[in-house]
PDB file of C-alpha atoms and ligand atoms in Angstrom:
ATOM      1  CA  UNK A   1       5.839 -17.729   9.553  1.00  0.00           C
ATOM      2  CA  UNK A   2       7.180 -15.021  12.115  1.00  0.00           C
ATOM      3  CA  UNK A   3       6.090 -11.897  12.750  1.00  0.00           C
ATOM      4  CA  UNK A   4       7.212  -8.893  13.716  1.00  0.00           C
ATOM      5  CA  UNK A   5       5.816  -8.648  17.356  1.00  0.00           C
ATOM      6  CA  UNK A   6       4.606  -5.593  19.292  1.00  0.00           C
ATOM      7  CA  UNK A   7       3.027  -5.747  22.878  1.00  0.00           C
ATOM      8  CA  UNK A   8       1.767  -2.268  22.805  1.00  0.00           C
ATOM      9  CA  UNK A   9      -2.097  -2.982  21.874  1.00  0.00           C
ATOM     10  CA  UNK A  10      -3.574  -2.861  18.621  1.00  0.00           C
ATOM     11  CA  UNK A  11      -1.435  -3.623  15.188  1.00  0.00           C
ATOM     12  CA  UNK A  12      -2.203  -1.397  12.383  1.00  0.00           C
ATOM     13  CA  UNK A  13      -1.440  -1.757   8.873  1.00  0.00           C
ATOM     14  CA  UNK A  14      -1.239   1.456   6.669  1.00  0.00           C
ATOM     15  CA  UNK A  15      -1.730   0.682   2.977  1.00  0.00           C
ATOM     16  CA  UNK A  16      -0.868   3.493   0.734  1.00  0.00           C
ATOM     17  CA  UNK A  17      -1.378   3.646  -3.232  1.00  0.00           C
ATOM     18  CA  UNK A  18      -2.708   5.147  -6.040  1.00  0.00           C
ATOM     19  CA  UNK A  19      -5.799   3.134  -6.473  1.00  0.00           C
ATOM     20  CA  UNK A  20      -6.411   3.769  -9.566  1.00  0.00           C
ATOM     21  CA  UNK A  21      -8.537   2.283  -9.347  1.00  0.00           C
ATOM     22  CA  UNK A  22      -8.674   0.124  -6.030  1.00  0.00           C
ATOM     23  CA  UNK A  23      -8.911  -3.729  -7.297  1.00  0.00           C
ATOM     24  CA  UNK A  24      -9.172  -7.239  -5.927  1.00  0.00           C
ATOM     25  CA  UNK A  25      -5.430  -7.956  -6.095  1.00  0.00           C
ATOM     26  CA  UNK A  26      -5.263  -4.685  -3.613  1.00  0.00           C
ATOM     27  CA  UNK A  27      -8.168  -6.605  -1.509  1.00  0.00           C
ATOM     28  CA  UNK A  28      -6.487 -10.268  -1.451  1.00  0.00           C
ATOM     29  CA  UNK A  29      -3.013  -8.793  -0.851  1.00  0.00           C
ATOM     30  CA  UNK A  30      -4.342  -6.984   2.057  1.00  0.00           C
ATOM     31  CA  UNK A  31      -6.072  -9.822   3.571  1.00  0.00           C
ATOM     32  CA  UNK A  32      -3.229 -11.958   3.425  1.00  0.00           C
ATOM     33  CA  UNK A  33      -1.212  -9.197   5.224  1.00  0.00           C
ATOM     34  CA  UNK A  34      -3.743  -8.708   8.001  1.00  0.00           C
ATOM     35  CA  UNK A  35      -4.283 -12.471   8.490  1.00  0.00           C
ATOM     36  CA  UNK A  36      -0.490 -13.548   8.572  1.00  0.00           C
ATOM     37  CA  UNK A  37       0.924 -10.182  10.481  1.00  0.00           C
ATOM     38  CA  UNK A  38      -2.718 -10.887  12.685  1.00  0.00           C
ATOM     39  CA  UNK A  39      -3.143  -7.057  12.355  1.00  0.00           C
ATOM     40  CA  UNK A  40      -6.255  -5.547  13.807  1.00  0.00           C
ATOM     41  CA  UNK A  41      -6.841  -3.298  11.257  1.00  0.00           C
ATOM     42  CA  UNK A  42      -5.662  -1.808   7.854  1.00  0.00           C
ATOM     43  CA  UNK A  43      -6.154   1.854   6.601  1.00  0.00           C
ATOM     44  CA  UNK A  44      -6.385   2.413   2.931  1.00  0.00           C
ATOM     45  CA  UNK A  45      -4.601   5.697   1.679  1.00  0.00           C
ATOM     46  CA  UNK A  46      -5.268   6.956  -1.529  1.00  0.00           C
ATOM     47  CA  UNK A  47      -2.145   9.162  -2.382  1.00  0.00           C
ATOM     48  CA  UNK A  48      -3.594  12.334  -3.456  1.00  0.00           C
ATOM     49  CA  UNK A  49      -0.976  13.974  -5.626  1.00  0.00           C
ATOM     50  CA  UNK A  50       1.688  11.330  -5.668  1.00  0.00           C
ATOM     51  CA  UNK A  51       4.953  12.672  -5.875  1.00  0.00           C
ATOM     52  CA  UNK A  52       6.542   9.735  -8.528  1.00  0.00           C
ATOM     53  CA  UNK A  53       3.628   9.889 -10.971  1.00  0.00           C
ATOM     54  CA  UNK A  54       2.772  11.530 -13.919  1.00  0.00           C
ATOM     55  CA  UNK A  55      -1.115  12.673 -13.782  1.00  0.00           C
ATOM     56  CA  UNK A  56      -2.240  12.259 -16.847  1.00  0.00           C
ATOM     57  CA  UNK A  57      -4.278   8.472 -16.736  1.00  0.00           C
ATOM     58  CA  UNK A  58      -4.760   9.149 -12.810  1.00  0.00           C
ATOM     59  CA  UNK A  59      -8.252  10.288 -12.081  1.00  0.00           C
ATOM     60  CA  UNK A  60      -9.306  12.769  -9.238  1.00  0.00           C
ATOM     61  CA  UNK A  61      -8.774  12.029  -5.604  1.00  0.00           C
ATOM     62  CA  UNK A  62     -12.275  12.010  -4.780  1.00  0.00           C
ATOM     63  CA  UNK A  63     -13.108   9.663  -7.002  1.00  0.00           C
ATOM     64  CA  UNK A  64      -9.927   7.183  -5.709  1.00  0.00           C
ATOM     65  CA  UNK A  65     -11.018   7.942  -2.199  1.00  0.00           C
ATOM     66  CA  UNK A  66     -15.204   7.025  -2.582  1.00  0.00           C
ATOM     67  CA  UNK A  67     -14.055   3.756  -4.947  1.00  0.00           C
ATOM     68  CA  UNK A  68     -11.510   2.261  -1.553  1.00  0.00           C
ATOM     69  CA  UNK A  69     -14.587   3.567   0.467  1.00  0.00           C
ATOM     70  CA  UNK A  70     -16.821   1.355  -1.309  1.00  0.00           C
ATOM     71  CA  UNK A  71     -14.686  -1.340  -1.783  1.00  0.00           C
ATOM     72  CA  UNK A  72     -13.968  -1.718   1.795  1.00  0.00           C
ATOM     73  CA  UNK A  73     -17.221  -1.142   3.396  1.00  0.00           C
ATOM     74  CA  UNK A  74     -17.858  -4.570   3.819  1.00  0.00           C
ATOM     75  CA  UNK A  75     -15.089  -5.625   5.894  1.00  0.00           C
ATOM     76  CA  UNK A  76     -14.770  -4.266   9.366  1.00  0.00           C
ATOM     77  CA  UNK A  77     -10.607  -4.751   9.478  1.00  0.00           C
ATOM     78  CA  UNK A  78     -10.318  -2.590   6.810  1.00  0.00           C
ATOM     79  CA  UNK A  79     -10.778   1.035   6.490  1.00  0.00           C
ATOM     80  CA  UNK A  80     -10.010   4.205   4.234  1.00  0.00           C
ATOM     81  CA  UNK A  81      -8.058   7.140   4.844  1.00  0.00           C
ATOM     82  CA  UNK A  82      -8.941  10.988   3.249  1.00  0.00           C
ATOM     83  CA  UNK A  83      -5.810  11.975   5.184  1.00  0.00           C
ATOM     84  CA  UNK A  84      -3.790  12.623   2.088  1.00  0.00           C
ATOM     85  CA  UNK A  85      -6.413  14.159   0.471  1.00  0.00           C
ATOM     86  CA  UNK A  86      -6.710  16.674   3.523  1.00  0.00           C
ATOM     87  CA  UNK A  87      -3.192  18.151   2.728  1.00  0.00           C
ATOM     88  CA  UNK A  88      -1.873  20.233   0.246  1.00  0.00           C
ATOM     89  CA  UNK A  89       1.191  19.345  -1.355  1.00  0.00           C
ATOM     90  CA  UNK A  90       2.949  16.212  -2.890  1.00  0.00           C
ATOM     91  CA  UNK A  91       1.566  13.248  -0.671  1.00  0.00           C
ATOM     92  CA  UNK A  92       4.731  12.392   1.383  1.00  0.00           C
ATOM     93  CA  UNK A  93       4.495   8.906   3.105  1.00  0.00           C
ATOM     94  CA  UNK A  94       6.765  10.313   5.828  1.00  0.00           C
ATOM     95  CA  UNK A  95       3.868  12.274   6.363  1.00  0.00           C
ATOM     96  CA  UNK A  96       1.359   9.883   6.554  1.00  0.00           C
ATOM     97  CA  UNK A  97       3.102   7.695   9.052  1.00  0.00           C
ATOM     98  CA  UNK A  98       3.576  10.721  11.658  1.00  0.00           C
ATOM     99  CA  UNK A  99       0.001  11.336  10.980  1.00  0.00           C
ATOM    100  CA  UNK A 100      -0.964   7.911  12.516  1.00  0.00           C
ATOM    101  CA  UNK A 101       1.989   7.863  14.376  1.00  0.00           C
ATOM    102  CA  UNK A 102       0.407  10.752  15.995  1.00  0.00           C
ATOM    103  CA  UNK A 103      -3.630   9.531  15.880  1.00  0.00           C
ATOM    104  CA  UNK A 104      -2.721   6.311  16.924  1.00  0.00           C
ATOM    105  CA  UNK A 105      -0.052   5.925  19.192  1.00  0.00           C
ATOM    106  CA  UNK A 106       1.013   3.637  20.954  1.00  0.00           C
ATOM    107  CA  UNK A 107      -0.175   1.665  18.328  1.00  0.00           C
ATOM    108  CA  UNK A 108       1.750  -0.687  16.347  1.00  0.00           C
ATOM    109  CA  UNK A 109       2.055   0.661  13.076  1.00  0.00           C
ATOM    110  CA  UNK A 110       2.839  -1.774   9.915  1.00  0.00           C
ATOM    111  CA  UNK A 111       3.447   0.617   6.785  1.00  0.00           C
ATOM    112  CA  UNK A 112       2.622  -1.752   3.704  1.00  0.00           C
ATOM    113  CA  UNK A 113       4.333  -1.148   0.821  1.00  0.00           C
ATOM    114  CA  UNK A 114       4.845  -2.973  -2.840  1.00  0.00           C
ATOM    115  CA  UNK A 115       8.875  -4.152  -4.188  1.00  0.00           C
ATOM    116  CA  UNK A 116       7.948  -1.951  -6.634  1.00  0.00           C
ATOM    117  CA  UNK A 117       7.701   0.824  -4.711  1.00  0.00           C
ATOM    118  CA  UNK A 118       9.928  -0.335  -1.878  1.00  0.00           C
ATOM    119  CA  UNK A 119      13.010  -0.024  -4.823  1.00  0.00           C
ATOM    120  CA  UNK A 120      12.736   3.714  -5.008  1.00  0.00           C
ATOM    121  CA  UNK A 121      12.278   4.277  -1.237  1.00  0.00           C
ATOM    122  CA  UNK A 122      16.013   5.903  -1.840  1.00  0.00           C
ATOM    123  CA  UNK A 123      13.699   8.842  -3.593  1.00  0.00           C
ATOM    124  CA  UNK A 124      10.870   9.081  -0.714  1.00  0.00           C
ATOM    125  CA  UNK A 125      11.259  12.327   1.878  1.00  0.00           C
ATOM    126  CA  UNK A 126      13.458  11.133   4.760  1.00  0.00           C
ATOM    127  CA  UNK A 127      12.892   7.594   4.279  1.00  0.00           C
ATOM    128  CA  UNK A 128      15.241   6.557   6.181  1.00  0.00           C
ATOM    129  CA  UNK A 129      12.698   7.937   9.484  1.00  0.00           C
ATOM    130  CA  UNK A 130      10.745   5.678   8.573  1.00  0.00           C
ATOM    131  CA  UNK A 131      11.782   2.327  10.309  1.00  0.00           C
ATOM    132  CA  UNK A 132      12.083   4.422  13.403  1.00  0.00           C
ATOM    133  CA  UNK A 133       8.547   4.664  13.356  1.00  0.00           C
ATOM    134  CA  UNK A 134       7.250   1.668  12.225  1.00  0.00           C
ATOM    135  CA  UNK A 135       7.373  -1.835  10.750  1.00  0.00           C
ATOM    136  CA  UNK A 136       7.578  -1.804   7.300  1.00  0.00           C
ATOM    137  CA  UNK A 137       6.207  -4.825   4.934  1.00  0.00           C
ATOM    138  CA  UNK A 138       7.654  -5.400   2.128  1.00  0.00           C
ATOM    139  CA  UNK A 139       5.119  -7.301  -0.089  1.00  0.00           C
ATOM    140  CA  UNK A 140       6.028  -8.970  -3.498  1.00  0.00           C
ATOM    141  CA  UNK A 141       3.963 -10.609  -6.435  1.00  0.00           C
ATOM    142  CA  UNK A 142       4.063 -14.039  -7.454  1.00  0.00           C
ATOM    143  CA  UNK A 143       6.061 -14.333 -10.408  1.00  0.00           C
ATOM    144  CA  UNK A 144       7.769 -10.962 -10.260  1.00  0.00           C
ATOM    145  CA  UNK A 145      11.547 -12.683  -9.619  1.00  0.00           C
ATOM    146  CA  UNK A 146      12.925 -10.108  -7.126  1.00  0.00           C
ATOM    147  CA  UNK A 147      16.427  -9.030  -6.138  1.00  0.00           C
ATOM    148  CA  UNK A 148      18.118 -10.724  -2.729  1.00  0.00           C
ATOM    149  CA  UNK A 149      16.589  -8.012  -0.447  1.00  0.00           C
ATOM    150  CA  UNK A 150      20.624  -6.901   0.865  1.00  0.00           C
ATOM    151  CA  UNK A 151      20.477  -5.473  -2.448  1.00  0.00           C
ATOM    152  CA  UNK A 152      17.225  -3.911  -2.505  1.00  0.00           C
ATOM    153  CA  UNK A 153      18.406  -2.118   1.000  1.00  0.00           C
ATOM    154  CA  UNK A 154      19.290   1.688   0.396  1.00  0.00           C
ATOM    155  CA  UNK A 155      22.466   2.690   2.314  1.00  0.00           C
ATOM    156  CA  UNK A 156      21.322   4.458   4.664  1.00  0.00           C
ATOM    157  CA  UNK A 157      18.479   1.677   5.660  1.00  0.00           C
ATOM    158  CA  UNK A 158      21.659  -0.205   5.514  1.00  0.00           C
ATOM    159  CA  UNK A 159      23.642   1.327   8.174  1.00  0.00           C
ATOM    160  CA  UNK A 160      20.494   1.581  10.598  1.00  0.00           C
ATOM    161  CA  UNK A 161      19.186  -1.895   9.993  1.00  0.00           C
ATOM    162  CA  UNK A 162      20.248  -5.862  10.826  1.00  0.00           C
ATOM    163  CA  UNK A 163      19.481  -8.931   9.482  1.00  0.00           C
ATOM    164  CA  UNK A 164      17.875 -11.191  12.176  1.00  0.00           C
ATOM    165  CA  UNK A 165      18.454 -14.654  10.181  1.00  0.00           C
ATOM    166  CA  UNK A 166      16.053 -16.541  13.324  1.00  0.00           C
ATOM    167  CA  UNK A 167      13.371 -14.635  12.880  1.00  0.00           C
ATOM    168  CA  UNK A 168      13.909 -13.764   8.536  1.00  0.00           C
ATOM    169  CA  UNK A 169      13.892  -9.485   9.107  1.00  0.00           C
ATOM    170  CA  UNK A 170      15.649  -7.038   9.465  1.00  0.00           C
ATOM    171  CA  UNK A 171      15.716  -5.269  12.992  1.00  0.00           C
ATOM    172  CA  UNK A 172      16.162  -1.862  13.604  1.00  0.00           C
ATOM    173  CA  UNK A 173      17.012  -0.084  16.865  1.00  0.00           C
ATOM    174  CA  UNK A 174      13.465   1.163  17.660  1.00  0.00           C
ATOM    175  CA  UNK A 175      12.652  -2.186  17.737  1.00  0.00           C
ATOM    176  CA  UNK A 176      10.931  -1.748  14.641  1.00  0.00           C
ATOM    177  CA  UNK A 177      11.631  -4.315  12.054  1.00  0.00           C
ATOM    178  CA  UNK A 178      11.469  -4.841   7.609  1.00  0.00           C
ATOM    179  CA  UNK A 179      10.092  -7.883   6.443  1.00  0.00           C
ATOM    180  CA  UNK A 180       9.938  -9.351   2.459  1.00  0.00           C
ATOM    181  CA  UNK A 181       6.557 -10.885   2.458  1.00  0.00           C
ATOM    182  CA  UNK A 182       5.527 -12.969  -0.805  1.00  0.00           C
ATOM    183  CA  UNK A 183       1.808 -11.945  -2.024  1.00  0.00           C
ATOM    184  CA  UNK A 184       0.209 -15.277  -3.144  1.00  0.00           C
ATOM    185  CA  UNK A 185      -2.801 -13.237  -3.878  1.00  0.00           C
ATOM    186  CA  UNK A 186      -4.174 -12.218  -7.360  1.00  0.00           C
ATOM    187  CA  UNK A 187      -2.576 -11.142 -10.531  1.00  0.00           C
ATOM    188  CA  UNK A 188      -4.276  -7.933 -11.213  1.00  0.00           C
ATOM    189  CA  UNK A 189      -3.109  -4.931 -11.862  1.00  0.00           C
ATOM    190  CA  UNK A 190      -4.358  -1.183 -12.220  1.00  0.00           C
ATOM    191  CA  UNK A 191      -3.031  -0.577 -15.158  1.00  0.00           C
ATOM    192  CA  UNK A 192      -5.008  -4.160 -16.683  1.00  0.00           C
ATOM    193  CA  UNK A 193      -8.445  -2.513 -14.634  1.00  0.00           C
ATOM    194  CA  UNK A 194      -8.073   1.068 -16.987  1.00  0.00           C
ATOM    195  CA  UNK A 195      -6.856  -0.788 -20.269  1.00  0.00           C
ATOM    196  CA  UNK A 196     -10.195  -2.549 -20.349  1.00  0.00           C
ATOM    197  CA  UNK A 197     -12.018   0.567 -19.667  1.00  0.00           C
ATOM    198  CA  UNK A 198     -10.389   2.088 -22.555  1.00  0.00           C
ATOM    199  CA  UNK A 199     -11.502  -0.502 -25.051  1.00  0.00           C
ATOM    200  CA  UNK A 200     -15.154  -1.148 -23.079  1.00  0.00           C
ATOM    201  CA  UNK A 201     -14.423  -4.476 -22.038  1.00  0.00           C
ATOM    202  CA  UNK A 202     -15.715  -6.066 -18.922  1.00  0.00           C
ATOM    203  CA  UNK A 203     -13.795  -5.416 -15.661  1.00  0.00           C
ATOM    204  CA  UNK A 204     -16.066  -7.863 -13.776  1.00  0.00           C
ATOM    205  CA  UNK A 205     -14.450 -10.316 -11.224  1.00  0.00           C
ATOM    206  CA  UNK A 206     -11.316  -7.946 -11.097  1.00  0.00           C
ATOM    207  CA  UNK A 207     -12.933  -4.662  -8.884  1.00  0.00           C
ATOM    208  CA  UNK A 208     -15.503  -5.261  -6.615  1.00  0.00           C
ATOM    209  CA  UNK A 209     -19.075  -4.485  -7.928  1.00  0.00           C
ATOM    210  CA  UNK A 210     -19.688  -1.520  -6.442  1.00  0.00           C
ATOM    211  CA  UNK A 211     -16.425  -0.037  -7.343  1.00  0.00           C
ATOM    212  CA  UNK A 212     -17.484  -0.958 -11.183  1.00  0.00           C
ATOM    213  CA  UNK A 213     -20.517   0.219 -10.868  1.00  0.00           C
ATOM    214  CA  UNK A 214     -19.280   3.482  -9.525  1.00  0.00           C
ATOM    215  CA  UNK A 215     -16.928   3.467 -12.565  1.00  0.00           C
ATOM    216  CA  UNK A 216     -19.675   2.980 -14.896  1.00  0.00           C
ATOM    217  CA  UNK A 217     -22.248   5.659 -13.956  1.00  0.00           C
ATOM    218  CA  UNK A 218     -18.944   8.041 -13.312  1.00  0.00           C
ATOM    219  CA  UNK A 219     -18.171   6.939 -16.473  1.00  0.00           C
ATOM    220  CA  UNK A 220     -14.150   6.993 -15.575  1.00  0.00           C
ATOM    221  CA  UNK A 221     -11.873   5.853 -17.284  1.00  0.00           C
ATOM    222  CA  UNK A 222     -13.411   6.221 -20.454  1.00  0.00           C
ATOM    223  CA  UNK A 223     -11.245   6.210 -23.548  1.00  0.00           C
ATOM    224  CA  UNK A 224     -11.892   9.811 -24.355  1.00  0.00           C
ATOM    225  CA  UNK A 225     -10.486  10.419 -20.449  1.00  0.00           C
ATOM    226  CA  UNK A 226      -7.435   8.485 -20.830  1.00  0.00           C
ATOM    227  CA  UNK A 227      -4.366   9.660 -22.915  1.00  0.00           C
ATOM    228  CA  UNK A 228      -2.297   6.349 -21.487  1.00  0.00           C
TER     229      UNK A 228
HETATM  230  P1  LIG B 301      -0.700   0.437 -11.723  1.00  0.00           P
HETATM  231  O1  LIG B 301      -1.034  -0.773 -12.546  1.00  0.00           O
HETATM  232  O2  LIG B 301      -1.390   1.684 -12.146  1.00  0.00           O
HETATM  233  O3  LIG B 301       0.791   0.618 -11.544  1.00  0.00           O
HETATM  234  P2  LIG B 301      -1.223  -0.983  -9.235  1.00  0.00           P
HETATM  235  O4  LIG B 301      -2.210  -2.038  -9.598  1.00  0.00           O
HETATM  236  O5  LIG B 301       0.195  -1.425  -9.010  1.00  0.00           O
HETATM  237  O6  LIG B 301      -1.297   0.215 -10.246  1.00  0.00           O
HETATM  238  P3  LIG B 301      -1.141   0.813  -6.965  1.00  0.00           P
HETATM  239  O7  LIG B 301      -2.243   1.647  -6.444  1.00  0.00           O
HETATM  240  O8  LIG B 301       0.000   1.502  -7.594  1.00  0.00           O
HETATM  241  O9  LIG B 301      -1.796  -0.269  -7.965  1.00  0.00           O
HETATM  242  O10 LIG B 301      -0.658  -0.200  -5.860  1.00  0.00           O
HETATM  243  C1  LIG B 301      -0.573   0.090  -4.509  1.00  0.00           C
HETATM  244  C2  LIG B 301       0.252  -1.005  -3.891  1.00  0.00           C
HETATM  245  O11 LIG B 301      -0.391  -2.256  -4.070  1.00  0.00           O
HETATM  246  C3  LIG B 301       1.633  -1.144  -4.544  1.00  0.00           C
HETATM  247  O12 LIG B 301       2.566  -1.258  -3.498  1.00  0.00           O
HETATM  248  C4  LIG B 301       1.559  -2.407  -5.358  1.00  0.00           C
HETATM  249  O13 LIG B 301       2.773  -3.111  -5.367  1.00  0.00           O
HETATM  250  C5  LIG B 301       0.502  -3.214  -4.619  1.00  0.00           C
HETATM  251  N1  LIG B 301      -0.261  -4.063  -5.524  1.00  0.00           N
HETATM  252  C6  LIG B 301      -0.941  -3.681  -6.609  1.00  0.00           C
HETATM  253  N2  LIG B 301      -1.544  -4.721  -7.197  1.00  0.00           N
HETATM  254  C7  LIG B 301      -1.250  -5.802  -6.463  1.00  0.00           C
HETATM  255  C8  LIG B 301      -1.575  -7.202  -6.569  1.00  0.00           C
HETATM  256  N3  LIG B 301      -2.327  -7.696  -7.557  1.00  0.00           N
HETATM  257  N4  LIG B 301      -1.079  -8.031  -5.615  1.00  0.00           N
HETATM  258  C9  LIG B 301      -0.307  -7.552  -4.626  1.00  0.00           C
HETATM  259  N5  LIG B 301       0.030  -6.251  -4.457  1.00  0.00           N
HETATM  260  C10 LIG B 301      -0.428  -5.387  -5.373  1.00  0.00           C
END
């Protein structure tokens, strides 16, 4: 497997999402990232308000943030990150990454982000900064047949990026590069997590347990909560 390579210190994944709620598919995906891109640690962001989704199933921020708290506290590569919840307005990933950018430098930054995701980057606020900032990992699920990624490339990611057939990315002048990266990890989704909640059926094995019991005496995602 390559890897995009960076000599300047520490390699640091930033792992954005809803989480809601955070699950074990998040958790194994992760891993897998951290182990085969031998990052040194990965931040968890919780999108506060985000900007492509409609609010009515998504529960409060403070409750996403406390359940990637708790689901991460027992692994000292990962961490999670308030700082979307510590600004107002749409949560912007642009803004995230100058936020580390900023905290972190000269740190090699590795923004992680889902196919799903990754095919409306078009939409995201000056997206096409963001390889000029830092790696970007592409992740995509098992099973989930995906376009050639040439056509999952935006235009203007396009004209700023290469294909580096040796080494399987794409290379950008900053020396930044974009990498597809194939998720053998766990089919779970979010969406799976609050449709058992709904109809009070066990969500054991697919959050950790302290995120489900957190759940419970929170009592979220409860089916008079959810309009889904
Ligand atoms: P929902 O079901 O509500 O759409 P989700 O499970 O996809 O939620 P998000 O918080 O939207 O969770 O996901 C954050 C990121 O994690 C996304 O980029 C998504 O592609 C990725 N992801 C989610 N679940 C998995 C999984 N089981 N394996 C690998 N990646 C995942």
């Amino acid at each position: 497997m390559n890897t995009p390579s960076d000599d300047r210190g520490l390699k640091i994944g930033i792992f954005g999402g809803t989480f809601n709620p955070i699950h074990l598919g998040h958790l194994r995906s992760a891993e897998e990232i951290r182990d085969t891109f031998a990052l040194d640690r990965i931040y968890f962001v919780p999108a506060a308000r985000p900007p492509h989704r409609s609010g009515d199933t998504l529960v409060a921020a403070p409750y996403r943030l406390r359940m990637v708290e708790l689901a991460v506290a027992d692994n000292p590569f990962f961490q999670a990150s308030a700082v979307e919840l510590e600004r107002t307005g749409p949560s912007y990933s642009i803004d995230t990454i100058r936020h580390f950018r900023r905290t972190l430098d000269p740190a090699a930054l590795f923004f992680i982000v889902g196919l799903d995701a990754f095919r409306d980057i078009h939409t995201w606020k000056d997206y096409a900064t963001i390889p000029a900032l830092c790696h970007l990992i592409v992740t995509s699920r098992p099973g989930v047949v995906s376009p050639l990624p040439e056509q999952l490339l935006p235009v203007a990611l396009q004209a700023a990026l290469w294909y580096d057939p040796a080494h399987t990315m794409y290379r950008h002048p900053s020396g930044h590069s974009l990498v597809f990266h194939e998720i053998h990890g766990l089919q779970i989704s979010a969406s799976q997590v609050r449709a058992l909640l709904r109809q009070r059926q066990s969500i054991r094995y697919l959050v950790p347990a302290p995120v489900a019991a957190y759940i419970a005496d929170n009592a979220l995602y409860q089916p008079e909560e959810c309009a889904e």
